[in-house]
Amino acid sequence: SQQGEEDPQALSIQEGENATMNCSYKTSINNLQWYRQNSGRGLVHLILIRSNEREKHSGRLRVTLDTSKKSSSLLITASRAADTASYFCATDARAAGNKLTFGGGTRVLVKP
Amino acid sequence: DAGVTQSPTHLIKTRGQHVTLRCSPISGHKSVSWYQQVLGQGPQFIFQYYEKEERGRGNFPDRFSARQFPNYSSELNVNALLLGDSALYLCASSFLAVATETQYFGPGTRLLVL
């Protein structure tokens, strides 16, 4: 079973627009990470946010974490065609043996 | 520096056969994790090895096994293949076996079971 559920499952935007995707999880976590996957290949780590942090930035990425709602969001600003990919949240929680548990992902299409 | 490498890239097997997938971690990384990703879903954790010892196992049947060698490379073995084993198998390496460590993923091995 998967801890995180991403919403929406798919997203289509124009180049230059912002893309926002959300992740909800079920149990208390230590950390939450976001990964990107291009064309069903290997995943690339984007950002990690700890349970005691509320917001984190990395370049055009902004991640928020609301532990009271058990949810996180990933915002990609000024999207580019190269941002077309699937985005996954992954949590590590004591209940899961501190191993990474991935959600189902959001497929993002950025149209030029 | 070479990233995580996996072999083979693609594999076709029939039900009941056995398969061995291989992974070479980034130089200096001592932890290797294996994930199964079924089409349209997120990766699911199978195993983690650190310093040749199993550090974690996901909810997979005993048909799945793995090992790590002295050079930190790893093999994933799956016996008695089922159609449902068709998936992308991903290997990830990190320096330590803790979830806060960034995991570096290989390109995966795509397995098709007929």
PDB file of C-alpha atoms in Angstrom, chain B residues 6-110:
ATOM      1  CA  GLN B   6      21.599  -1.329 -13.711  1.00  0.00           C
ATOM      2  CA  SER B   7      21.614  -4.319 -16.009  1.00  0.00           C
ATOM      3  CA  PRO B   8      19.967  -5.463 -18.105  1.00  0.00           C
ATOM      4  CA  THR B   9      17.860  -2.515 -19.297  1.00  0.00           C
ATOM      5  CA  HIS B  10      15.066  -4.725 -20.591  1.00  0.00           C
ATOM      6  CA  LEU B  11      14.154  -8.338 -19.993  1.00  0.00           C
ATOM      7  CA  ILE B  12      11.406 -10.664 -21.206  1.00  0.00           C
ATOM      8  CA  LYS B  13      10.667 -13.833 -19.266  1.00  0.00           C
ATOM      9  CA  THR B  14       7.871 -16.370 -19.097  1.00  0.00           C
ATOM     10  CA  ARG B  15       5.839 -17.363 -16.066  1.00  0.00           C
ATOM     11  CA  GLY B  16       7.654 -19.678 -13.696  1.00  0.00           C
ATOM     12  CA  GLN B  17      11.133 -18.599 -14.748  1.00  0.00           C
ATOM     13  CA  HIS B  18      13.751 -16.979 -12.563  1.00  0.00           C
ATOM     14  CA  VAL B  19      15.381 -13.583 -13.072  1.00  0.00           C
ATOM     15  CA  THR B  20      18.461 -11.818 -11.689  1.00  0.00           C
ATOM     16  CA  LEU B  21      18.786  -8.063 -11.860  1.00  0.00           C
ATOM     17  CA  ARG B  22      22.039  -6.266 -11.130  1.00  0.00           C
ATOM     18  CA  CYS B  23      22.915  -2.879  -9.701  1.00  0.00           C
ATOM     19  CA  SER B  24      26.172  -0.985  -9.234  1.00  0.00           C
ATOM     20  CA  PRO B  25      25.975   1.928  -6.802  1.00  0.00           C
ATOM     21  CA  ILE B  26      27.729   5.237  -7.050  1.00  0.00           C
ATOM     22  CA  SER B  27      31.342   4.914  -5.959  1.00  0.00           C
ATOM     23  CA  GLY B  28      31.586   5.347  -2.188  1.00  0.00           C
ATOM     24  CA  HIS B  29      27.933   4.549  -1.537  1.00  0.00           C
ATOM     25  CA  LYS B  30      27.423   1.644   0.823  1.00  0.00           C
ATOM     26  CA  SER B  31      23.631   1.363   0.778  1.00  0.00           C
ATOM     27  CA  VAL B  32      21.528  -0.075  -2.009  1.00  0.00           C
ATOM     28  CA  SER B  33      17.739  -0.173  -2.114  1.00  0.00           C
ATOM     29  CA  TRP B  34      15.454  -1.935  -4.573  1.00  0.00           C
ATOM     30  CA  TYR B  35      12.016  -0.746  -5.667  1.00  0.00           C
ATOM     31  CA  GLN B  36       9.305  -2.161  -7.897  1.00  0.00           C
ATOM     32  CA  GLN B  37       7.290   0.276  -9.987  1.00  0.00           C
ATOM     33  CA  VAL B  38       4.225  -1.058 -11.718  1.00  0.00           C
ATOM     34  CA  LEU B  39       3.029   1.004 -14.690  1.00  0.00           C
ATOM     35  CA  GLY B  40       1.072   4.035 -13.567  1.00  0.00           C
ATOM     36  CA  GLN B  41       2.013   3.699  -9.886  1.00  0.00           C
ATOM     37  CA  GLY B  42       4.729   4.949  -7.578  1.00  0.00           C
ATOM     38  CA  PRO B  43       7.749   2.837  -6.619  1.00  0.00           C
ATOM     39  CA  GLN B  44       7.268   0.278  -3.855  1.00  0.00           C
ATOM     40  CA  PHE B  45      10.126  -0.571  -1.531  1.00  0.00           C
ATOM     41  CA  ILE B  46      11.430  -4.142  -1.768  1.00  0.00           C
ATOM     42  CA  PHE B  47      14.788  -4.317   0.034  1.00  0.00           C
ATOM     43  CA  GLN B  48      17.549  -2.223   1.492  1.00  0.00           C
ATOM     44  CA  TYR B  49      21.088  -3.434   2.049  1.00  0.00           C
ATOM     45  CA  TYR B  50      23.901  -1.694   3.876  1.00  0.00           C
ATOM     46  CA  GLU B  51      27.395  -3.061   4.311  1.00  0.00           C
ATOM     47  CA  LYS B  52      26.193  -6.413   2.901  1.00  0.00           C
ATOM     48  CA  GLU B  53      23.456  -6.791   5.499  1.00  0.00           C
ATOM     49  CA  GLU B  54      19.722  -6.551   4.946  1.00  0.00           C
ATOM     50  CA  ARG B  55      18.416  -3.442   6.678  1.00  0.00           C
ATOM     51  CA  GLY B  56      14.826  -3.525   5.545  1.00  0.00           C
ATOM     52  CA  ARG B  57      12.316  -5.533   3.603  1.00  0.00           C
ATOM     53  CA  GLY B  58       9.042  -4.440   2.073  1.00  0.00           C
ATOM     54  CA  ASN B  59       5.820  -6.385   1.754  1.00  0.00           C
ATOM     55  CA  PHE B  60       6.942  -8.791  -0.954  1.00  0.00           C
ATOM     56  CA  PRO B  61       6.760 -12.599  -1.030  1.00  0.00           C
ATOM     57  CA  ASP B  62       9.738 -14.863  -0.366  1.00  0.00           C
ATOM     58  CA  ARG B  63      10.125 -15.316  -4.115  1.00  0.00           C
ATOM     59  CA  PHE B  64      11.997 -12.035  -3.963  1.00  0.00           C
ATOM     60  CA  SER B  65      15.516 -12.104  -2.544  1.00  0.00           C
ATOM     61  CA  ALA B  66      18.585  -9.939  -2.766  1.00  0.00           C
ATOM     62  CA  ARG B  67      22.168  -9.711  -1.701  1.00  0.00           C
ATOM     63  CA  GLN B  68      24.973  -7.197  -1.611  1.00  0.00           C
ATOM     64  CA  PHE B  69      28.545  -7.979  -2.491  1.00  0.00           C
ATOM     65  CA  PRO B  70      31.820  -6.762  -0.899  1.00  0.00           C
ATOM     66  CA  ASN B  71      32.111  -4.091  -3.631  1.00  0.00           C
ATOM     67  CA  TYR B  72      28.604  -2.891  -2.623  1.00  0.00           C
ATOM     68  CA  SER B  73      26.994  -3.950  -5.892  1.00  0.00           C
ATOM     69  CA  SER B  74      23.746  -5.826  -5.495  1.00  0.00           C
ATOM     70  CA  GLU B  75      21.550  -8.442  -7.108  1.00  0.00           C
ATOM     71  CA  LEU B  76      17.792  -8.813  -6.931  1.00  0.00           C
ATOM     72  CA  ASN B  77      16.474 -12.303  -7.609  1.00  0.00           C
ATOM     73  CA  VAL B  78      12.881 -13.209  -8.335  1.00  0.00           C
ATOM     74  CA  ASN B  79      11.835 -16.864  -8.533  1.00  0.00           C
ATOM     75  CA  ALA B  80       8.730 -18.445 -10.030  1.00  0.00           C
ATOM     76  CA  LEU B  81       7.816 -15.317 -11.983  1.00  0.00           C
ATOM     77  CA  LEU B  82       4.182 -14.271 -12.184  1.00  0.00           C
ATOM     78  CA  LEU B  83       2.535 -11.994 -14.717  1.00  0.00           C
ATOM     79  CA  GLY B  84       2.125  -9.434 -11.945  1.00  0.00           C
ATOM     80  CA  ASP B  85       5.891  -9.189 -11.550  1.00  0.00           C
ATOM     81  CA  SER B  86       6.008  -7.214 -14.791  1.00  0.00           C
ATOM     82  CA  ALA B  87       7.322  -3.810 -13.749  1.00  0.00           C
ATOM     83  CA  LEU B  88      10.212  -1.382 -13.762  1.00  0.00           C
ATOM     84  CA  TYR B  89      12.729  -2.413 -11.110  1.00  0.00           C
ATOM     85  CA  LEU B  90      14.683   0.489  -9.719  1.00  0.00           C
ATOM     86  CA  CYS B  91      17.872   0.452  -7.728  1.00  0.00           C
ATOM     87  CA  ALA B  92      18.923   3.396  -5.592  1.00  0.00           C
ATOM     88  CA  SER B  93      22.152   4.020  -3.727  1.00  0.00           C
ATOM     89  CA  SER B  94      23.082   6.282  -0.855  1.00  0.00           C
ATOM     90  CA  PHE B  95      26.077   6.695   1.421  1.00  0.00           C
ATOM     91  CA  LEU B  96      24.204   5.725   4.583  1.00  0.00           C
ATOM     92  CA  ALA B  97      21.104   3.620   5.177  1.00  0.00           C
ATOM     93  CA  VAL B  98      18.936   6.390   6.586  1.00  0.00           C
ATOM     94  CA  ALA B  99      15.814   7.798   4.980  1.00  0.00           C
ATOM     95  CA  THR B 100      17.072  11.393   5.140  1.00  0.00           C
ATOM     96  CA  GLU B 101      19.956  10.531   2.822  1.00  0.00           C
ATOM     97  CA  THR B 102      19.337  11.497  -0.784  1.00  0.00           C
ATOM     98  CA  GLN B 103      18.837   8.356  -2.797  1.00  0.00           C
ATOM     99  CA  TYR B 104      20.299   8.272  -6.291  1.00  0.00           C
ATOM    100  CA  PHE B 105      18.312   6.127  -8.660  1.00  0.00           C
ATOM    101  CA  GLY B 106      19.478   4.100 -11.614  1.00  0.00           C
ATOM    102  CA  PRO B 107      17.572   4.023 -14.923  1.00  0.00           C
ATOM    103  CA  GLY B 108      15.861   0.775 -14.001  1.00  0.00           C
ATOM    104  CA  THR B 109      15.340  -2.649 -15.524  1.00  0.00           C
ATOM    105  CA  ARG B 110      12.052  -3.115 -17.320  1.00  0.00           C
TER     106      ARG B 110
END
